[in-house]
XYZ file of C-alpha atoms in Angstrom:
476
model
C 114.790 102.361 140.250
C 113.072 99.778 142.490
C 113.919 96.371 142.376
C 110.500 95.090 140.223
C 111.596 97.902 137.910
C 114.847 96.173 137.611
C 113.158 92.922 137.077
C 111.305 94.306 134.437
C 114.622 96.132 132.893
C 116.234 92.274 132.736
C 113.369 90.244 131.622
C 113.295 93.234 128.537
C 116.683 92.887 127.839
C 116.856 88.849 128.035
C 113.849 87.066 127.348
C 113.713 88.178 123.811
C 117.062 87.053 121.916
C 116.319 88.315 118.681
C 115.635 91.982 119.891
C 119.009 91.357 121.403
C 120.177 90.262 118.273
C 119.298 92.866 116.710
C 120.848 95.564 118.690
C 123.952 94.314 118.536
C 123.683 93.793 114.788
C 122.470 97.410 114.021
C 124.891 98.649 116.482
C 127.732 97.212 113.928
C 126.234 97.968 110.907
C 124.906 101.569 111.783
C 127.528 103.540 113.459
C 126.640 106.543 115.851
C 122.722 105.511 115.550
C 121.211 105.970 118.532
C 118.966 102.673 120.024
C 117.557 102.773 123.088
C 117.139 99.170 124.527
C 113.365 98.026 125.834
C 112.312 98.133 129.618
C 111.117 100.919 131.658
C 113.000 103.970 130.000
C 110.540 103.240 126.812
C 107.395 102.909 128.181
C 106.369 105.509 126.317
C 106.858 103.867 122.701
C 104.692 101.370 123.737
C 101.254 103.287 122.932
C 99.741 106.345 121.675
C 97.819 108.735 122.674
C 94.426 106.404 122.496
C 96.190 103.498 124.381
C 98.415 105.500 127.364
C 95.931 104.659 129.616
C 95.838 100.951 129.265
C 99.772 100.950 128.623
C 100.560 102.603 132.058
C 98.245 100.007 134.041
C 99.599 97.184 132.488
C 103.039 98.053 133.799
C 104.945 96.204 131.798
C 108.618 97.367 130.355
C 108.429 99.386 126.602
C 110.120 98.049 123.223
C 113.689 98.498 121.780
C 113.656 101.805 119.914
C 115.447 103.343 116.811
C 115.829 107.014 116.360
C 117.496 107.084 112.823
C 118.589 110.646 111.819
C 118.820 109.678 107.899
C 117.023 108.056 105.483
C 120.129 105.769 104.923
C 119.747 105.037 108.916
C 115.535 104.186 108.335
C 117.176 101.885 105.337
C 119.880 100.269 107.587
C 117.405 99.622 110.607
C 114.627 97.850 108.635
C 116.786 95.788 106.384
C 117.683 94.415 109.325
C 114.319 93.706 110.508
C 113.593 92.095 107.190
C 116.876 89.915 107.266
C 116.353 89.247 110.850
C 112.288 88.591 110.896
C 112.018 91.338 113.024
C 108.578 93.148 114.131
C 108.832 96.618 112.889
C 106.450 99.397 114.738
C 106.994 102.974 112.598
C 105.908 105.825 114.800
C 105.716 109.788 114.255
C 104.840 111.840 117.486
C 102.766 109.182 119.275
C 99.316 111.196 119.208
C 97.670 109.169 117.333
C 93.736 108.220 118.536
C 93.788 104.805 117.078
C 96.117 102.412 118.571
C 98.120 102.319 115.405
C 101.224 103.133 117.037
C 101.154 100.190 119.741
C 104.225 97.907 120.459
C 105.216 94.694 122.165
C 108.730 93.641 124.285
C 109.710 91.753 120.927
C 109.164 94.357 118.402
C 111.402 97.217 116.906
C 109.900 100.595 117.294
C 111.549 102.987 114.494
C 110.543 106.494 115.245
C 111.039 109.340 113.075
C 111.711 112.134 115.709
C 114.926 112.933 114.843
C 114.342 113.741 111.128
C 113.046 117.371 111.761
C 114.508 118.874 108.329
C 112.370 121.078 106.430
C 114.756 120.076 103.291
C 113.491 123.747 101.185
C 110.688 125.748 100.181
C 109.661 127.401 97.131
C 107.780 130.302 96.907
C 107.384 129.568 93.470
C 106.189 126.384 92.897
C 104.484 126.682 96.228
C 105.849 123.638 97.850
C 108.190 122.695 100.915
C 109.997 119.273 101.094
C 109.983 118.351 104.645
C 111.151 115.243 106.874
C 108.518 113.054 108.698
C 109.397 114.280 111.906
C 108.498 117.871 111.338
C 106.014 119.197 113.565
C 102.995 120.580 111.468
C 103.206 124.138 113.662
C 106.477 124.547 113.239
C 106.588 124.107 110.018
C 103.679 126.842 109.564
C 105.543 129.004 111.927
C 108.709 128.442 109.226
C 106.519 129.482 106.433
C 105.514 132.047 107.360
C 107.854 134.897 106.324
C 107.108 133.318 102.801
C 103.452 134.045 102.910
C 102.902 130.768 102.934
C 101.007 128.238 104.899
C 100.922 124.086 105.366
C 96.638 123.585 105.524
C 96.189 120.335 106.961
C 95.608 121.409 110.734
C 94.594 118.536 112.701
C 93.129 119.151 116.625
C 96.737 118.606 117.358
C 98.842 120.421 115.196
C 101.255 121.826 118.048
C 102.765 118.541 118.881
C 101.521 116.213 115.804
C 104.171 115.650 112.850
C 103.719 115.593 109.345
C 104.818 111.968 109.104
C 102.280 111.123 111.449
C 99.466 113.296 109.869
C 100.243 111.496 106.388
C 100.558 108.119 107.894
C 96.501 108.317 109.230
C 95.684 111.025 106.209
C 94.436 113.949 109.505
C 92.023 115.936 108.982
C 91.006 119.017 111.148
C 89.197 121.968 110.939
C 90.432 123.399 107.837
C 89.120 120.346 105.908
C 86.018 122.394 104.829
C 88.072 124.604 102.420
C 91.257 123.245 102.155
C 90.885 119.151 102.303
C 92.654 116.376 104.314
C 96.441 115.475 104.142
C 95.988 113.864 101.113
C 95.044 116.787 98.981
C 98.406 118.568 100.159
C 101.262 115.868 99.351
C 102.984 115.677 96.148
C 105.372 113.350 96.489
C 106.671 110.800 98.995
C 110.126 109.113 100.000
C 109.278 105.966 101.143
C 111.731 102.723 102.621
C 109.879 99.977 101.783
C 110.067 96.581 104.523
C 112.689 95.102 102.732
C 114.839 98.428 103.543
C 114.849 99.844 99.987
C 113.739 103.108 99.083
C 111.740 104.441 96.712
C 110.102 107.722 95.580
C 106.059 108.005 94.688
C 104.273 111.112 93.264
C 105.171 113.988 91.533
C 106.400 117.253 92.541
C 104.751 119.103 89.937
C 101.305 119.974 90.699
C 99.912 117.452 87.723
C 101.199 114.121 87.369
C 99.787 110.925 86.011
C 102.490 108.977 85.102
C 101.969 104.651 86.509
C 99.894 104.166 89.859
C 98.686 106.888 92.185
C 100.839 104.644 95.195
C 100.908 108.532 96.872
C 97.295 108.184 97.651
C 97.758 104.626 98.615
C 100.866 105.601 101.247
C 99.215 108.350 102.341
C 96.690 106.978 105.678
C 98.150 103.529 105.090
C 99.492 103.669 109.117
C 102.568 102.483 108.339
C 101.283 98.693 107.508
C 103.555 99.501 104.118
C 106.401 101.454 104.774
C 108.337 104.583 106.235
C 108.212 108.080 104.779
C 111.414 109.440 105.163
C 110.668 112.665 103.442
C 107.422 114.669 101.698
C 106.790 117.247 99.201
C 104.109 118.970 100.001
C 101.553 121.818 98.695
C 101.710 125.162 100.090
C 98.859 127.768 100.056
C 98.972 131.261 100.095
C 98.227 132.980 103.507
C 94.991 134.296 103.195
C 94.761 138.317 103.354
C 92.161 138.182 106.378
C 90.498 135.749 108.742
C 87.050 135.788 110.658
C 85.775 134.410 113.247
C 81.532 134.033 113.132
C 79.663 132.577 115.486
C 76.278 131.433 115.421
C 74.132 130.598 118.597
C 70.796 128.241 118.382
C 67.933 127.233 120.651
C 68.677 123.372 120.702
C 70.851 121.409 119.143
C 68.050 119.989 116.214
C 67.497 124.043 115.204
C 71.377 124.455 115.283
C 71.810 120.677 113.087
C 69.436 121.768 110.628
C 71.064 125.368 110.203
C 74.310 124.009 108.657
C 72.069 123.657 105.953
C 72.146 127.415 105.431
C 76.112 127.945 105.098
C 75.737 125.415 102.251
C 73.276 127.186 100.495
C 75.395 130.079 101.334
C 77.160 131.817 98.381
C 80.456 131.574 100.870
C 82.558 128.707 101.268
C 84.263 128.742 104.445
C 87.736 127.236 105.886
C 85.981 126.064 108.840
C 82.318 125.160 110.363
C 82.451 123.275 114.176
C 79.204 122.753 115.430
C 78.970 121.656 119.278
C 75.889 120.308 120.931
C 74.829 121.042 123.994
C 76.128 119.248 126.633
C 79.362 119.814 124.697
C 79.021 123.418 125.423
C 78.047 122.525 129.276
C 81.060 120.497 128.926
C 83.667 122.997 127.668
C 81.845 125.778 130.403
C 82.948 123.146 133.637
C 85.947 122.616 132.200
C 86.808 125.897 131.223
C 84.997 128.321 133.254
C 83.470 129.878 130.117
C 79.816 131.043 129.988
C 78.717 129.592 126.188
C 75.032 127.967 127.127
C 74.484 131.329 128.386
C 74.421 132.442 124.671
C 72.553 129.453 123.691
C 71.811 125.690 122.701
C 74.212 125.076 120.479
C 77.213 126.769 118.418
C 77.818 126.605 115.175
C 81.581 128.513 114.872
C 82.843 129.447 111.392
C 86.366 130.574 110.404
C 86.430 132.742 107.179
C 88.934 133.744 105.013
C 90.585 135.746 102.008
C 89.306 138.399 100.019
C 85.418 140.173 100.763
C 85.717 139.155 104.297
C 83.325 141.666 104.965
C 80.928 140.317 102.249
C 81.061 137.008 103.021
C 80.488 137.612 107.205
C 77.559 139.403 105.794
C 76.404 136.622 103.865
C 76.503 134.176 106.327
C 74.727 136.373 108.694
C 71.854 136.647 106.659
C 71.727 133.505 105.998
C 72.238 131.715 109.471
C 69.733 134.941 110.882
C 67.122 133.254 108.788
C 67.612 129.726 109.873
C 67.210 130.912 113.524
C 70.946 131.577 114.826
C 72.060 134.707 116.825
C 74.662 135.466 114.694
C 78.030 137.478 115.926
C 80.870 138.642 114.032
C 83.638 137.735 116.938
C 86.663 140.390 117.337
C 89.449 139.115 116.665
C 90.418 138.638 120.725
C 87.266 136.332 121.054
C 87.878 134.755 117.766
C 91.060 133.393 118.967
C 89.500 132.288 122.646
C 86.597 130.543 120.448
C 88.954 128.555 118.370
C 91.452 127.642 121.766
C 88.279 126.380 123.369
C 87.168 123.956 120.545
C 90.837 122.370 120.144
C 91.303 121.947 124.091
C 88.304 123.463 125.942
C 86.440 120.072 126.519
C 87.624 117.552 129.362
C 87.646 113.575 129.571
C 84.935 112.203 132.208
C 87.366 110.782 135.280
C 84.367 109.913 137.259
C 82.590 107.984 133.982
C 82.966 105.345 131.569
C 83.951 106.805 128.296
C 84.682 105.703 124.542
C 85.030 108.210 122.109
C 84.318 108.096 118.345
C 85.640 109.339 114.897
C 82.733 108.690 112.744
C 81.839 110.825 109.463
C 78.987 110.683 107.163
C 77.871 112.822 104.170
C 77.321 116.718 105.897
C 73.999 116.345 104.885
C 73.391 113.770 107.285
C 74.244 115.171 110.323
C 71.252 116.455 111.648
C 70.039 112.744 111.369
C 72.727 111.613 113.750
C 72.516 114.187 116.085
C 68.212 113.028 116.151
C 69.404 109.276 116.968
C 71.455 110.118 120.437
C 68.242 109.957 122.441
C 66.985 106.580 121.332
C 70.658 105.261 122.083
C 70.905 106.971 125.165
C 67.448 104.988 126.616
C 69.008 101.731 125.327
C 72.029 101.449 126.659
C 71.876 103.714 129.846
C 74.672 106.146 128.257
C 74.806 110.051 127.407
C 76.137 111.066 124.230
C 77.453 114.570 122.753
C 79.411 115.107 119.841
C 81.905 118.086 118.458
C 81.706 117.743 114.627
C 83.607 119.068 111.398
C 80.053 119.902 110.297
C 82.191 121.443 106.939
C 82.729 117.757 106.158
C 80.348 115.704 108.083
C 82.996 114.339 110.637
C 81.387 114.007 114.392
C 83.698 113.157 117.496
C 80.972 111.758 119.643
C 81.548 111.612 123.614
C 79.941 108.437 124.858
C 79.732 107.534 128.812
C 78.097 105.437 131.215
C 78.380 106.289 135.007
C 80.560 103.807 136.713
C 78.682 101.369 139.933
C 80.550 99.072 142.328
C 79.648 96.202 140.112
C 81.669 97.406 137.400
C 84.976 96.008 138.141
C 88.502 96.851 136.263
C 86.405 96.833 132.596
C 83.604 98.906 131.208
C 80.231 97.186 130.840
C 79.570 95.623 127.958
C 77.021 98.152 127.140
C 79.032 101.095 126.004
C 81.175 99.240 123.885
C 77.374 97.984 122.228
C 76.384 101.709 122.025
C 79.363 102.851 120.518
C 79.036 99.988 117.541
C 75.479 101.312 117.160
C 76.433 104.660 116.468
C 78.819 103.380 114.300
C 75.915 101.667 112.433
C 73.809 104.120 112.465
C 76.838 106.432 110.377
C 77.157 103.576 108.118
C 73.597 103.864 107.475
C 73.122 107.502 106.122
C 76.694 106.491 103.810
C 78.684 107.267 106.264
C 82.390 105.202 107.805
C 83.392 104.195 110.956
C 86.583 106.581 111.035
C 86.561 110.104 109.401
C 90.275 111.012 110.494
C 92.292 109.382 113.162
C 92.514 105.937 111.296
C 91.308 102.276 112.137
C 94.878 101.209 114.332
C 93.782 98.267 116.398
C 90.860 99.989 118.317
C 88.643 100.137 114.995
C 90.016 96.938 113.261
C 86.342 95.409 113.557
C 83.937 97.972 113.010
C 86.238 98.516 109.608
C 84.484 95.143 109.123
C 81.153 96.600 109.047
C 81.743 99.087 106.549
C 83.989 97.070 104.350
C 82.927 94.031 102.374
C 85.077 91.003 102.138
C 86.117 91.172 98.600
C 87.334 94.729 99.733
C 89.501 93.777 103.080
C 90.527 90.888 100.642
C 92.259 93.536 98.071
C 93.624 95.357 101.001
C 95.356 92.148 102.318
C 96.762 91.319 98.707
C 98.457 94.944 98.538
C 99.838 94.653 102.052
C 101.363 90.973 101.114
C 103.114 92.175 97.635
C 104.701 94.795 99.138
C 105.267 93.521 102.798
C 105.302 89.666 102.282
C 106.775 88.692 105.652
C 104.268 90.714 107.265
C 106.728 93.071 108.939
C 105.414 96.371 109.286
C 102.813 97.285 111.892
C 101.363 93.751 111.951
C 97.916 93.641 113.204
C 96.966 97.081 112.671
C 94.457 98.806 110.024
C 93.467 96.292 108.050
């Protein structure tokens, strides 16, 4: 350890009395529960995934951290917050794309890691009870020998966790069928900021009884408490999966053909449609060969009983909206689906922002049509993966850097970015489809909603967090 690192290590410790204060305290009250005290050896509780980058330049030590292994420990930790006026940060697996999981030198991060319990499953009522810290592969992987499967399957389902996924309500690629986290939790165990703990939802599959306050938990980013444990739907694994691709001319022709899977008797798990310089930019990245095969992809993941029928289907259909349609073997299914969950790479050489934005699936072949004006205005390229099953783009933006640039990116592709985010808003569409608002979306959320709305919002988060203790400053 060098001797700023030390620095660093002290001024953590010491220049923040109640932190200290509370370590001590929870140390007392919470035997055995392991706290980790702030400065260098927590850097990494400091952001998530969408703020790493700025986190390791600013070089500056990481928060005091909690890793409770019981609810009663989750309890114990942010009672004390509450009693203490303590800054609580909740955090899952840290993956998050929004900057909801962010934390300062004189706040508490409690982080649900530890509580990895899947609790039971029933085959029968086709349900598992699970902990927050569960990570949603795993948990598939668990299932499995039931013949049983979790659907929510965000981008990054092999190191995301189910507290995480219900804390921003992920999506995925499975949305098209099977719907976002929402649609698959029952019921929640949640430990409210004053430390208490309560249970929401139903584990029956119908329920109605007082306030939905499931729905409203579920993608609240922890703003209004800590899930400590979730009951949530199961689905039977389908009896066979296919992989279909379909290859376009451009990227208009291959916008305008997702028309044809709606109109489609088949209703499939998943439709990705890439672009074309996102295909250029999973081939350098990769070393695939997909513009050789075309323009633009639209890639489709079938399931259950008729597979045969329904590839048929779709190939008839697709054929007569222009695609060159192929029914992948399984081999090059696989290698299709690896590519769109990790084949593209980050400019290093560029400015770059990217976006979460979502708009009715009709609409997308009017976004895709508005890149090229954007791209003349404000000097930038722009490509865009989408959930085309449920109108959710993840637009690319960059900007070339130039000596004048300096440590910040011009002002420009920050303005391009909010006029995409307009232009969603626009065909009905909101500024995040999936990974959440955080801080990095906190005022383009105040494009989309009105004032009477945030208004609401900011009532619900006072009754039930009046001190303002959990995740301050983030989502809403």
């Amino acid at each position: 350890m060098t001797a700023q690192q030390l620095t660093h290590e002290d001024t953590a410790i010491h220049e923040h009395p109640r932190i200290q204060g509370y370590i001590r305290e929870l140390t007392r009250r919470a035997k055995g529960i392991e706290i980790r005290e702030p400065g260098t050896g927590t850097t990494r509780y400091s952001h998530d995934a969408a703020t790493a980058k700025a986190a390791a330049a600013s070089g500056k030590p990481g928060p005091a951290v909690v890793l409770p292994a019981t609810a009663a420990e989750v309890q114990a930790a942010v009672k004390l917050a509450a009693e203490l006026g303590v800054t609580v940060v909740p955090r899952g697996a840290g993956t998050g794309l929004s900057g909801g999981a962010t934390a300062h030198a004189d706040q508490v991060v409690i982080s649900t890691e530890k509580l990895t319990r899947i609790i039971e499953v029933s085959a029968l009522d086709e349900v598992a009870v699970v902990e927050p810290g569960v990570i949603n592969a795993d948990l598939n992987k668990h299932l499995k020998p039931f013949g049983l499967f979790y659907a929510p399957d965000p981008a990054s389902f092999d190191i995301s966790s189910i507290g995480g996924n219900i804390a921003t309500n992920a999506g995925g690629l499975r949305c098209a069928k099977y719907g976002v986290t929402r649609e698959s939790v029952l019921s929640l165990d949640v430990v409210l900021p004053d430390g208490s703990l309560i249970t929401v939802g139903h584990r029956s599959i119908k329920g109605v009884t007082g306030l939905d306050l499931t729905s409203l938990f579920v993608g609240s980013e922890g703003i209004l408490g800590i899930v400590t444990k979730a009951t949530v739907r199961l689905r039977p694994i389908p009896i066979a999966r296919k992989t279909v691709s379909a290859f376009f001319n451009s990227t208009s022709e291959g916008a305008e053909g997702l028309a044809a899977i709606t109109l489609s008797p088949v209703r499939p798990a998943a439709i990705e449609f890439f672009d074309t310089p996102s295909l250029a930019n999973i081939d350098a990245h990769s070393g695939t060969a997909l513009r050789e095969r075309g323009a633009a992809l639209i890639l489709i993941e079938i399931d259950g009983y008729g597979i045969g029928d329904q590839a048929a289907d779709l190939a008839t259909a697709l054929t007569a909206a222009g695609g060159r349609v192929t029914v992948e073997s399984d081999d090059d299914g696989v290698r299709l689906w690896e590519l769109r969950r990790s084949g593209r790479g980050l400019p290093q050489d560029k400015w770059y922002i990217g976006e979460d934005i979502a708009v009715p699936k009709s609409q997308l072949p009017q976004v895709y049509a508005a890149f090229p004006a954007l791209e003349a205005r404000f000097g930038v390229s722009i490509s865009a993966v989408s959930h085309a099953g449920d109108g959710n783009l993840h637009p690319l933006i960059t900007k070339d850097k130039t000596p004048d640039d300096g440590a910040n990116p011009p002002a420009s592709l920050l303005d391009a970015a909010t006029e995409l985010v307009k232009v969603a808003l626009s065909l009905g569409g909101t500024v995040t489809g999936e990974h959440g608002v955080g801080t990095i979306k906190r005022e383009w959320a105040a494009l989309e909603l009105s004032e009477r709305s945030r208004e609401v919002q900011h009532a619900i988060k006072a009754a039930i967090d009046p001190q303002q203790l959990l995740n301050p400053g983030k989502a809403i």
